[in-house]
Amino acid sequence: MRNPTIRDVAERAKVSVKTVSRVINREASVLAATQERVLRAISDLNYQPNIAARNLRSARAHAMGLVYDNPNPYYIISAQNGVLSACREAGFGLQIHPCDSASPTLLEELLDLVRHSRLAGLVLAPPMSERPELVNALAAHDIHFVRIISAAADPQDGYPCVYVDDRDAAYDITKHLIQLGHQRIGFIWGGTSHRSSSERYLGYESALKDYGLPLDRKLVIPGDYSFDDGFRGARKLLALRDRPTAIFGSNDEIAAGVLAAAKSSGMEVPFELSIAGFEDSPFSRQSWPALTTANQATEDIARQAALLLLANLQVADAQTRGIKAPKNPGFSPVLVVRGSTAPARITAAAT
Amino acid sequence: MRNPTIRDVAERAKVSVKTVSRVINREASVLAATQERVLRAISDLNYQPNIAARNLRSARAHAMGLVYDNPNPYYIISAQNGVLSACREAGFGLQIHPCDSASPTLLEELLDLVRHSRLAGLVLAPPMSERPELVNALAAHDIHFVRIISAAADPQDGYPCVYVDDRDAAYDITKHLIQLGHQRIGFIWGGTSHRSSSERYLGYESALKDYGLPLDRKLVIPGDYSFDDGFRGARKLLALRDRPTAIFGSNDEIAAGVLAAAKSSGMEVPFELSIAGFEDSPFSRQSWPALTTANQATEDIARQAALLLLANLQVADAQTRGIKAPKNPGFSPVLVVRGSTAPARITAAAT
């Protein structure tokens, strides 16, 4: 089907294209009668003046892209919904672009995406958002983007971002476990390509330090943000002679894997093992017992990233030196205590 | 950033636009030297001839839309990945459009989506795909679409679709439970706006009939495709004096809710209660015990729907009466037996 153009409106209203654009842009210089004729033509043709008004200002199309590489469906859906809510308010469409963050041709892939699909800009989720060379290259190609990154503070590197303080929240989760009397607390990493993984580890590490607990390397297991890594990691930890009485999985998928591993070896959670995750995904509420976790407002974080992108696009459109780009918003996930964590049984440590 | 146009190529190669389009379309009538000059200009400008070639043939842009209304993140991600894999092969982008299937303005919403975002067509997931008035209206507006629907056979209603035989798979799940010795089998419905719900119920009903078991209305509970409805429905069923020894949830989210309800009331699954779901979502593998379910190849189903849409777009582009549209592919989900179903204990029924 053909999209009505401003020319169709001009033809139908028997005026010039310039006049139609004047009406669309609410310029005073149009006679009331003419204006009414144009508006009638616009509604007859179901022509979209807002979109058109933007078209007149900018050659860019009205869709943005969301770029992510994450094994966690709950995270992806929340991020999509957040970006979508901002897109809809602005009359933008959303193209999704899951990708392989390790791909050597990722830059070309993203440039093609923006060109072919005529995207106004990109929202970059971790880990792509945390690769300086990629970010610099996109900027060098005049691609508009906003990053979602893990950081304790605004990096102030000159690029727009929404930053999430994973370290602080991981500190709180570890503190919660320590205050329940746990002294041997296992930690399972997320993917090292995600800065959130090291940030969450640093939170775990500094909580142990602050509360005078030794850091036992045997209790720290590498992994990715996946169920299987949680399961595998937990098997290793639970096989230790002096096994942990609590395990902190870097996200809820990992914690779900820990939960399954514990149950599959006949352990009672939380009485024989406390488990904490991160992200407050639906799984963390739906598992039995429900998981202690950190509420990371992924949907709102993604929405803020999209709103920031839209704001920056307007600044770019306006091309006025005067308007300053809005500042980068920050988020701090909050501890959520549920049934998967309980006071340590000293006996459990002995088993 | 500005997208290089065919005019830029013509200018740089010092030839006419028509000549560039001849080269792009591999027409013989171009001198080798000229052709080489054009191809060099194309690569210098990183101009995209394939996309352009389609642009010359058709005014439509190179993105399609995926329209869905489903509470299950695993289903959504699989559907997106399936459509994306087909889109990428064709150089298409994918815009996602979760919507409220009950919205009275859904038709206008979808027409706006296609117009604003210049989409080539839509892949419609249930339940939108199963509303004849919506489908007819889209067709009347010359919108290209392919439906994913639940049906035991090709409806042959003249519109393209991929159909999934939910009834047959639900019959197999019910049969599996009956063969384990279960005589009182609870059933929790999915959303009634989804035809798959009634199809799955019909499979349950006809299996009971074929195996000579009475249909007890008290064991059939309404619901939506969500965890909470599974939890609520299971509470009702387990509170019955003569409670079921097995519960068939219409999808894995419902079954997950049943599992949580059973555990929260201290029951051992599968020994005191067998549970089956539908869809083979990651949750069904990650829960403890893992869920017996039906493998519904959602990703492949969605991919086939997108490929069918692309094929029909080509037929439409070619505008030749000769080419027939490809036939509608069908899928049959397959029973997957896991730890959540076991032989019935007669004692359990008595408790």
XYZ file of C-alpha atoms in Angstrom:
702
model
C 0.000 0.000 0.000
C 1.166 3.546 -0.742
C 1.849 6.075 1.992
C 0.095 9.435 1.380
C 2.701 12.149 0.795
C 2.677 15.871 1.436
C 2.253 16.267 -2.336
C -1.024 14.315 -2.212
C -2.237 16.675 0.500
C -1.161 19.757 -1.494
C -2.880 18.410 -4.615
C -6.105 17.605 -2.802
C -6.145 20.962 -0.983
C -5.160 22.761 -4.200
C -2.252 24.551 -2.463
C 1.523 24.408 -2.664
C 3.597 21.877 -0.696
C 5.144 24.840 1.114
C 1.695 25.916 2.286
C 0.948 22.421 3.616
C 4.230 22.429 5.511
C 3.368 25.895 6.912
C 0.078 24.492 8.227
C 1.803 21.421 9.628
C 4.354 23.637 11.395
C 1.572 25.930 12.674
C 3.028 29.029 11.011
C 0.730 32.031 11.325
C 1.112 33.135 7.706
C -1.736 30.956 6.344
C -5.311 32.122 5.700
C -7.876 30.404 7.919
C -9.853 29.085 4.940
C -6.701 27.651 3.322
C -5.625 26.166 6.603
C -8.988 24.466 7.042
C -8.826 23.052 3.498
C -5.346 21.629 4.182
C -6.396 20.101 7.497
C -9.433 18.488 5.825
C -7.197 17.046 3.091
C -4.814 15.735 5.759
C -7.611 13.916 7.591
C -9.272 12.690 4.338
C -5.998 11.081 3.271
C -5.187 9.976 6.841
C -1.868 11.748 6.253
C 0.400 11.830 9.328
C 1.424 15.445 9.899
C 3.556 14.811 13.010
C 5.674 12.246 11.274
C 5.750 14.488 8.228
C 6.752 17.510 10.271
C 9.727 15.553 11.512
C 10.464 14.408 7.990
C 10.617 18.034 6.909
C 13.107 18.747 9.679
C 15.210 15.673 9.310
C 16.035 13.058 6.713
C 16.055 10.353 9.384
C 13.272 7.818 9.610
C 11.199 7.244 12.701
C 12.497 4.043 14.136
C 15.305 3.322 16.544
C 17.233 0.105 17.057
C 17.791 -1.876 20.254
C 21.078 -3.798 20.167
C 21.676 -6.557 22.710
C 23.493 -9.821 23.338
C 22.029 -11.441 26.434
C 20.988 -15.055 27.137
C 18.269 -13.975 29.591
C 14.812 -13.713 27.950
C 13.356 -11.806 30.899
C 16.039 -9.121 30.629
C 15.490 -8.824 26.870
C 11.697 -8.513 27.130
C 11.952 -5.897 29.886
C 14.492 -3.887 27.888
C 12.303 -4.088 24.767
C 9.192 -3.001 26.667
C 11.008 -0.058 28.231
C 12.340 1.205 24.902
C 8.970 0.598 23.238
C 7.087 2.693 25.782
C 9.323 5.675 24.963
C 9.144 4.982 21.194
C 5.355 4.947 21.196
C 5.092 8.297 22.907
C 7.316 9.752 20.163
C 5.634 7.895 17.282
C 8.802 5.859 16.727
C 9.017 2.212 15.720
C 11.491 -0.192 17.323
C 13.743 -2.552 15.409
C 15.404 -5.224 17.512
C 18.912 -6.402 16.768
C 20.212 -9.254 18.910
C 23.845 -9.786 17.932
C 27.045 -11.591 18.756
C 29.068 -9.127 20.832
C 32.212 -11.109 19.937
C 31.672 -10.750 16.180
C 34.688 -9.073 14.494
C 32.330 -7.402 11.982
C 29.962 -5.987 14.608
C 30.686 -2.360 13.645
C 29.890 -2.962 9.958
C 26.809 -4.899 11.034
C 25.516 -1.966 13.075
C 26.367 0.596 10.365
C 24.433 -1.508 7.831
C 21.540 -1.824 10.264
C 21.281 1.946 10.660
C 21.682 2.629 6.920
C 19.390 -0.077 5.513
C 16.657 0.415 8.067
C 17.147 4.207 8.162
C 17.242 4.199 11.960
C 17.373 7.493 13.857
C 19.674 5.955 16.431
C 20.534 2.966 18.593
C 20.060 1.950 22.208
C 23.087 -0.181 23.060
C 22.705 -2.744 25.857
C 25.726 -4.366 27.527
C 28.223 -5.641 26.563
C 28.290 -3.713 23.251
C 27.706 -0.498 25.193
C 30.843 -1.169 27.226
C 33.303 -1.591 24.332
C 35.082 1.771 23.894
C 36.424 0.991 20.394
C 32.926 0.165 19.151
C 31.399 3.226 20.801
C 34.107 5.523 19.400
C 33.682 4.065 15.910
C 29.901 4.556 15.979
C 30.384 8.152 17.075
C 32.946 8.657 14.300
C 30.258 7.530 11.814
C 27.774 10.081 13.222
C 25.527 7.348 14.576
C 23.285 8.566 17.390
C 23.255 6.155 20.338
C 22.656 5.859 24.057
C 24.416 3.216 26.131
C 23.094 1.198 29.042
C 26.179 0.475 31.139
C 27.170 -0.847 34.531
C 29.017 1.803 36.541
C 29.063 3.146 40.075
C 28.955 6.695 38.673
C 28.560 8.633 35.419
C 31.762 7.825 33.470
C 31.607 11.348 31.978
C 33.328 10.132 28.817
C 31.348 12.494 26.629
C 28.876 9.890 25.364
C 25.255 9.590 26.544
C 24.438 6.660 28.796
C 22.196 5.313 31.543
C 24.387 3.816 34.248
C 23.423 1.126 36.750
C 25.271 0.768 40.062
C 25.568 -3.034 40.202
C 28.442 -2.898 42.667
C 26.419 -1.227 45.397
C 23.522 -3.689 45.040
C 25.855 -6.701 45.046
C 27.405 -5.297 48.214
C 23.940 -5.203 49.848
C 23.149 -8.798 48.844
C 26.459 -10.030 50.271
C 25.921 -7.978 53.444
C 22.446 -9.536 53.801
C 23.978 -13.033 53.654
C 26.715 -12.118 56.114
C 24.150 -10.688 58.540
C 22.274 -14.016 58.346
C 25.426 -15.572 59.788
C 26.923 -16.993 56.592
C 30.702 -17.028 56.638
C 31.402 -19.122 53.579
C 29.564 -17.468 50.676
C 30.071 -18.806 47.163
C 30.024 -16.417 44.199
C 29.299 -17.380 40.576
C 30.356 -14.842 37.944
C 28.327 -13.645 34.950
C 29.926 -13.262 31.519
C 33.237 -11.401 31.769
C 32.344 -9.420 28.626
C 29.673 -7.694 30.760
C 31.055 -5.030 33.068
C 28.150 -5.781 35.427
C 29.881 -9.086 36.196
C 33.045 -7.489 37.547
C 31.022 -4.744 39.251
C 28.911 -7.358 41.051
C 32.035 -9.282 41.991
C 33.630 -6.106 43.386
C 30.511 -5.542 45.513
C 30.789 -9.102 46.873
C 34.504 -8.697 47.520
C 34.295 -5.380 49.328
C 31.393 -6.555 51.535
C 33.493 -9.536 52.666
C 36.360 -7.155 53.344
C 34.238 -4.647 55.279
C 32.802 -7.421 57.469
C 36.158 -9.066 58.099
C 35.515 -12.277 56.201
C 38.391 -13.893 54.285
C 38.095 -14.133 50.500
C 38.412 -17.833 49.594
C 39.231 -18.159 45.875
C 37.805 -21.710 45.886
C 34.377 -20.157 46.515
C 34.551 -17.918 43.430
C 33.488 -19.660 40.201
C 33.612 -18.264 36.637
C 30.442 -18.419 34.542
C 28.133 -16.733 32.074
C 24.682 -15.266 32.795
C 23.027 -18.623 32.192
C 21.151 -21.347 34.064
C 23.659 -24.017 33.023
C 26.600 -22.112 34.450
C 24.705 -21.726 37.710
C 24.035 -25.445 37.810
C 27.641 -26.366 36.970
C 29.095 -23.785 39.349
C 26.894 -24.975 42.217
C 27.929 -28.597 41.638
C 31.565 -27.536 42.034
C 30.866 -25.470 45.158
C 28.707 -28.122 46.829
C 31.365 -30.774 46.185
C 33.918 -28.858 48.271
C 34.881 -30.482 51.581
C 34.209 -27.188 53.348
C 31.267 -26.165 51.177
C 29.599 -22.727 51.288
C 26.368 -22.298 53.262
C 25.223 -19.585 50.831
C 25.704 -18.979 47.099
C 25.340 -15.629 45.371
C 24.619 -16.078 41.651
C 25.396 -13.027 39.518
C 21.880 -13.081 38.036
C 18.585 -14.894 38.588
C 19.262 -17.385 35.781
C 22.458 -18.451 37.541
C 20.633 -18.585 40.887
C 17.937 -20.731 39.242
C 20.678 -23.126 38.162
C 22.061 -23.170 41.712
C 18.569 -23.916 43.040
C 18.124 -26.839 40.632
C 21.598 -28.197 41.472
C 20.875 -28.016 45.212
C 17.518 -29.785 44.829
C 18.948 -32.386 42.479
C 21.422 -33.318 45.226
C 18.596 -33.529 47.761
C 19.360 -30.347 49.685
C 16.681 -28.283 51.356
C 16.730 -24.612 50.342
C 17.107 -22.347 52.306
C 17.735 -24.534 55.398
C 20.821 -26.289 54.055
C 21.803 -23.660 51.509
C 20.888 -20.008 51.048
C 20.729 -18.738 47.462
C 20.621 -15.169 46.137
C 20.340 -13.944 42.545
C 20.264 -10.545 40.838
C 17.725 -8.750 38.575
C 14.352 -9.637 40.153
C 13.239 -11.481 37.014
C 9.830 -13.208 37.036
C 11.672 -16.492 37.600
C 12.941 -15.165 40.927
C 9.309 -14.771 42.031
C 8.066 -17.990 40.420
C 10.666 -20.462 41.657
C 10.136 -22.406 44.863
C 11.380 -21.017 47.163
C 11.257 -17.531 45.601
C 14.724 -16.012 45.216
C 16.331 -13.259 47.235
C 17.646 -10.880 44.570
C 18.261 -7.243 43.656
C 15.479 -5.387 41.872
C 17.054 -3.922 38.754
C 14.410 -1.785 37.054
C 15.432 -2.990 33.592
C 12.257 -1.709 31.920
C 12.620 1.773 33.391
C 16.381 1.796 32.710
C 15.756 0.957 29.045
C 12.948 3.511 28.855
C 15.249 6.241 30.189
C 17.882 5.262 27.621
C 15.344 5.607 24.789
C 14.048 8.943 26.145
C 17.634 10.197 26.335
C 18.201 9.148 22.722
C 15.022 10.945 21.622
C 16.054 14.078 23.524
C 19.501 14.044 21.920
C 17.944 13.584 18.463
C 15.888 16.736 19.041
C 18.995 18.607 20.128
C 20.704 17.392 16.957
C 17.676 18.392 14.886
C 17.494 21.833 16.440
C 21.203 22.253 15.715
C 21.348 25.089 18.216
C 24.503 25.444 20.241
C 22.328 26.790 23.013
C 20.472 23.590 23.934
C 22.576 21.332 26.176
C 22.103 17.560 26.051
C 20.323 16.240 29.184
C 22.533 14.640 31.866
C 22.975 10.894 32.143
C 20.519 9.218 34.567
C 21.759 6.649 37.098
C 20.018 3.690 38.765
C 20.710 1.681 41.924
C 19.181 -1.804 42.144
C 17.550 -2.567 45.507
C 17.827 -5.680 47.678
C 14.686 -7.884 47.680
C 14.637 -10.549 50.405
C 12.612 -13.722 49.707
C 12.448 -17.356 50.812
C 15.741 -18.581 49.353
C 17.917 -17.031 52.068
C 17.808 -17.931 55.774
C 20.058 -17.889 58.844
C 23.096 -20.143 58.470
C 23.048 -23.481 60.274
C 26.516 -24.048 61.603
C 25.778 -27.757 61.136
C 25.237 -27.205 57.432
C 28.760 -25.908 57.069
C 30.015 -29.078 58.725
C 28.244 -31.491 56.366
C 24.054 10.441 8.663
C 22.857 10.451 5.040
C 22.214 7.270 3.115
C 23.967 7.233 -0.310
C 21.390 7.260 -3.124
C 21.452 5.890 -6.643
C 21.915 9.504 -7.768
C 25.155 9.782 -5.813
C 26.382 6.653 -7.587
C 25.340 7.989 -11.013
C 27.052 11.319 -10.289
C 30.268 9.699 -9.121
C 30.340 7.245 -12.055
C 29.368 10.059 -14.476
C 26.457 8.018 -15.898
C 22.661 8.224 -15.809
C 20.575 6.784 -12.953
C 19.037 4.411 -15.478
C 22.505 3.055 -16.299
C 23.226 2.457 -12.623
C 19.942 0.586 -12.268
C 20.823 -1.484 -15.387
C 24.116 -2.472 -13.744
C 22.381 -3.230 -10.457
C 19.844 -5.414 -12.265
C 22.626 -7.118 -14.264
C 21.181 -6.110 -17.623
C 23.514 -7.015 -20.510
C 23.139 -3.683 -22.280
C 25.986 -1.939 -20.397
C 29.568 -1.542 -21.667
C 32.136 -3.390 -19.507
C 34.086 -0.193 -18.818
C 30.934 1.674 -17.760
C 29.828 -1.252 -15.619
C 33.192 -1.330 -13.857
C 33.004 2.409 -13.200
C 29.536 2.046 -11.691
C 30.551 -0.894 -9.508
C 33.577 1.060 -8.241
C 31.337 4.028 -7.421
C 28.946 1.682 -5.609
C 31.732 0.272 -3.437
C 33.374 3.669 -2.866
C 30.095 5.046 -1.520
C 29.269 1.761 0.255
C 25.968 1.996 -1.609
C 23.668 -1.012 -1.057
C 22.640 -2.296 -4.502
C 20.488 -5.181 -3.259
C 18.354 -2.980 -1.092
C 18.321 -0.434 -3.882
C 17.326 -2.993 -6.479
C 14.306 -3.826 -4.369
C 13.610 -0.145 -3.898
C 13.497 0.229 -7.691
C 10.971 -2.599 -7.895
C 8.850 -1.625 -4.976
C 8.004 1.409 -2.895
C 7.938 -0.695 0.261
C 10.727 -0.499 2.781
C 12.712 -3.463 3.972
C 11.373 -4.178 7.385
C 8.507 -6.363 8.529
C 6.523 -6.219 11.743
C 5.905 -8.939 14.312
C 2.591 -8.437 16.126
C 1.925 -10.377 19.319
C 0.059 -10.315 22.621
C 1.445 -13.044 24.849
C 2.443 -13.005 28.552
C 5.144 -15.674 28.031
C 8.619 -14.173 27.487
C 10.063 -17.456 26.233
C 7.412 -17.681 23.516
C 8.014 -14.078 22.474
C 11.819 -14.432 22.286
C 11.560 -17.648 20.262
C 9.069 -16.061 17.869
C 11.305 -12.986 17.467
C 14.409 -15.104 16.831
C 12.609 -17.200 14.227
C 11.327 -14.181 12.309
C 14.722 -12.461 12.611
C 16.601 -15.390 11.093
C 14.427 -15.143 7.981
C 14.634 -11.335 7.922
C 18.419 -11.360 8.018
C 18.703 -13.707 5.055
C 16.547 -11.287 3.076
C 18.232 -8.122 4.352
C 15.056 -7.141 6.171
C 14.802 -5.416 9.540
C 12.278 -6.479 12.172
C 10.029 -4.117 14.073
C 8.299 -5.617 17.096
C 4.779 -4.611 18.047
C 3.410 -6.127 21.239
C -0.198 -5.009 21.510
C -3.445 -5.415 23.393
C -5.465 -7.912 21.356
C -8.620 -6.616 23.050
C -8.026 -3.008 21.969
C -10.996 -1.653 19.951
C -8.592 0.447 17.842
C -6.242 -2.431 17.017
C -6.909 -2.213 13.275
C -6.055 1.510 13.133
C -3.013 0.811 15.311
C -1.716 -1.788 12.850
C -2.484 0.358 9.796
C -0.542 3.239 11.393
C 2.305 0.884 12.232
C 2.630 -0.258 8.621
C 2.295 3.284 7.222
C 4.574 5.151 9.652
C 7.269 2.528 9.691
C 6.811 1.693 5.997
C 6.663 -2.027 6.743
C 6.540 -4.531 3.891
C 4.180 -6.723 5.851
C 3.246 -8.250 9.192
C 3.652 -11.601 10.900
C 0.592 -11.967 13.119
C 0.903 -14.197 16.195
C -2.159 -15.476 18.063
C -4.655 -14.230 19.086
C -4.646 -11.373 16.524
C -4.060 -13.930 13.780
C -7.234 -15.747 14.790
C -9.662 -12.797 14.585
C -11.378 -13.035 11.169
C -12.698 -9.453 11.211
C -9.183 -8.087 11.835
C -7.616 -10.325 9.191
C -10.285 -9.375 6.629
C -9.830 -5.673 7.371
C -6.045 -5.883 6.960
C -6.494 -7.672 3.647
C -9.012 -5.025 2.559
C -6.301 -2.406 3.213
C -3.806 -4.327 1.032
C -1.612 -5.122 4.022
C 0.592 -8.148 3.416
C 0.550 -10.554 6.363
C 1.083 -14.149 7.395
C -0.738 -15.639 10.380
C 0.512 -18.103 12.961
C -2.606 -19.982 14.043
C -3.676 -23.023 16.001
C -5.500 -25.505 13.774
C -5.570 -29.246 13.167
C -5.387 -28.572 9.416
C -4.943 -25.757 6.872
C -8.123 -23.650 7.219
C -7.916 -22.881 3.472
C -9.606 -19.543 4.020
C -7.558 -17.892 1.271
C -5.102 -16.153 3.627
C -1.501 -17.289 4.198
C -0.748 -18.940 7.537
C 1.435 -21.382 9.442
C -0.822 -23.712 11.429
C 0.066 -25.636 14.571
C -1.830 -28.774 15.580
C -2.180 -28.159 19.308
C -5.100 -30.554 19.632
C -3.104 -33.590 18.577
C -0.221 -32.782 20.957
C -2.599 -32.157 23.884
C -4.189 -35.528 23.115
C -0.743 -37.177 23.421
C 0.015 -35.481 26.754
C -3.341 -36.581 28.188
C -2.806 -40.099 26.831
C 0.636 -40.182 28.492
C -0.947 -39.300 31.869
C -3.705 -41.887 31.417
C -1.153 -44.561 30.560
C 0.678 -43.724 33.807
C -2.511 -44.784 35.573
C -3.983 -41.344 36.277
C -7.775 -41.335 36.261
C -8.454 -37.892 37.678
C -6.550 -35.418 35.510
C -7.016 -31.699 36.080
C -6.907 -29.288 33.146
C -6.137 -25.556 33.376
C -7.116 -23.488 30.351
C -5.023 -20.850 28.601
C -6.559 -17.537 27.488
C -9.834 -18.127 25.670
C -8.876 -15.461 23.110
C -6.206 -17.911 21.912
C -7.595 -20.697 19.730
C -4.735 -22.887 20.993
C -6.533 -22.971 24.363
C -9.686 -24.557 23.014
C -7.643 -26.809 20.697
C -5.594 -28.073 23.665
C -8.781 -28.565 25.681
C -10.344 -30.550 22.827
C -7.255 -32.785 22.744
C -7.601 -33.394 26.500
C -11.323 -34.050 26.173
C -11.085 -36.502 23.282
C -8.240 -38.469 24.932
C -10.400 -38.934 28.054
C -13.255 -40.042 25.786
C -11.128 -42.487 23.771
C -9.741 -44.074 26.953
C -13.143 -44.329 28.616
C -12.519 -41.828 31.419
C -15.395 -39.573 32.559
C -15.033 -35.811 32.036
C -15.402 -34.170 35.461
C -16.174 -30.457 35.003
C -14.797 -29.768 38.512
C -11.347 -30.739 37.205
C -11.449 -28.168 34.371
C -10.353 -24.665 35.442
C -10.404 -21.449 33.355
C -7.210 -19.403 33.122
C -4.813 -17.364 31.032
C -1.351 -18.414 29.791
C 0.265 -17.179 33.003
C 2.070 -18.473 36.096
C -0.467 -16.890 38.446
C -3.413 -18.642 36.807
C -1.540 -21.925 37.132
C -0.942 -21.263 40.811
C -4.566 -20.228 41.461
C -6.006 -23.063 39.390
C -3.862 -25.646 41.168
C -4.946 -24.333 44.582
C -8.586 -24.907 43.550
C -7.896 -28.382 42.178
C -5.796 -29.505 45.158
C -8.486 -28.305 47.570
C -11.059 -30.705 46.068
C -12.107 -33.577 48.305
C -11.387 -35.988 45.464
C -8.394 -34.116 44.082
C -6.681 -34.952 40.777
C -3.459 -37.028 40.809
C -2.236 -35.201 37.694
C -2.660 -31.672 36.330
C -2.219 -30.658 32.700
C -1.455 -26.929 32.394
C -2.142 -25.446 28.959
C 1.389 -24.051 28.773
C 4.649 -24.239 30.726
C 3.993 -20.981 32.592
C 0.751 -22.451 33.932
C 2.523 -25.720 34.774
C 5.220 -23.705 36.594
C 2.448 -22.132 38.675
C 1.011 -25.573 39.415
C 4.473 -26.771 40.469
C 4.913 -23.834 42.842
C 1.405 -24.340 44.288
C 2.064 -28.043 44.875
C 5.406 -27.352 46.582
C 3.978 -24.506 48.633
C 1.445 -26.967 50.049
C 4.216 -29.437 50.827
C 3.480 -31.970 48.089
C 6.174 -34.048 46.455
C 6.200 -33.795 42.652
C 5.831 -36.181 40.829
C 5.106 -38.741 43.580
C 2.024 -37.040 44.975
C 1.118 -35.068 41.868
C 2.079 -35.387 38.218
C 2.322 -32.139 36.251
C 2.496 -31.553 32.492
C 2.859 -28.313 30.564
C 2.998 -27.336 26.896
C 5.609 -25.509 24.724
C 8.950 -26.911 25.970
C 10.089 -23.484 27.162
C 13.469 -23.177 28.923
C 11.571 -23.045 32.216
C 10.274 -26.566 31.571
C 13.889 -27.769 31.486
C 15.104 -25.556 34.332
C 12.456 -26.215 36.966
C 12.896 -28.987 39.517
C 11.657 -31.482 38.594
C 11.841 -30.672 34.876
C 8.397 -30.561 33.251
C 6.802 -33.086 30.920
C 5.561 -30.945 28.035
C 5.025 -30.786 24.270
C 7.842 -29.459 22.122
C 6.349 -26.677 20.038
C 9.044 -25.464 17.633
C 8.062 -21.818 18.104
C 11.264 -20.468 16.553
C 10.927 -22.596 13.427
C 7.183 -21.882 13.217
C 7.857 -18.130 13.320
C 10.701 -18.488 10.814
C 8.414 -20.319 8.378
C 5.805 -17.570 8.788
C 8.395 -14.900 7.926
C 9.708 -16.902 4.942
C 6.145 -17.306 3.701
C 5.612 -13.547 3.996
C 8.834 -12.860 2.069
C 7.826 -15.332 -0.629
C 4.401 -13.714 -0.978
C 5.994 -10.255 -1.176
C 8.075 -11.483 -4.117
C 4.964 -12.884 -5.780
C 3.285 -9.520 -5.232
C 6.348 -7.687 -6.581
C 6.535 -9.902 -9.657
C 2.829 -9.252 -10.233
C 2.660 -12.243 -12.536
C -0.526 -14.263 -12.501
C 1.605 -17.295 -13.249
C 3.448 -17.583 -9.936
C 1.338 -19.315 -7.282
C 1.783 -18.443 -3.606
C 3.509 -21.269 -1.681
C 1.229 -23.549 0.367
C 0.719 -23.072 4.094
C 3.115 -25.140 6.257
C 1.820 -27.102 9.263
C 3.479 -28.162 12.522
C 2.713 -30.836 15.130
C 4.205 -30.381 18.615
C 5.754 -33.553 20.070
C 5.414 -35.044 23.563
C 8.523 -34.629 25.764
C 8.496 -36.757 28.934
C 10.476 -35.466 31.941
C 10.570 -35.796 35.723
C 7.290 -34.081 36.589
C 5.089 -37.029 35.569
C 5.127 -40.465 37.195
C 2.828 -43.472 37.715
C -0.230 -42.621 39.805
C -0.254 -43.700 43.428
C -3.762 -44.859 44.224
C -3.054 -43.657 47.780
C -2.430 -40.155 46.485
C -5.932 -39.987 45.096
C -7.270 -40.917 48.522
C -5.378 -38.203 50.436
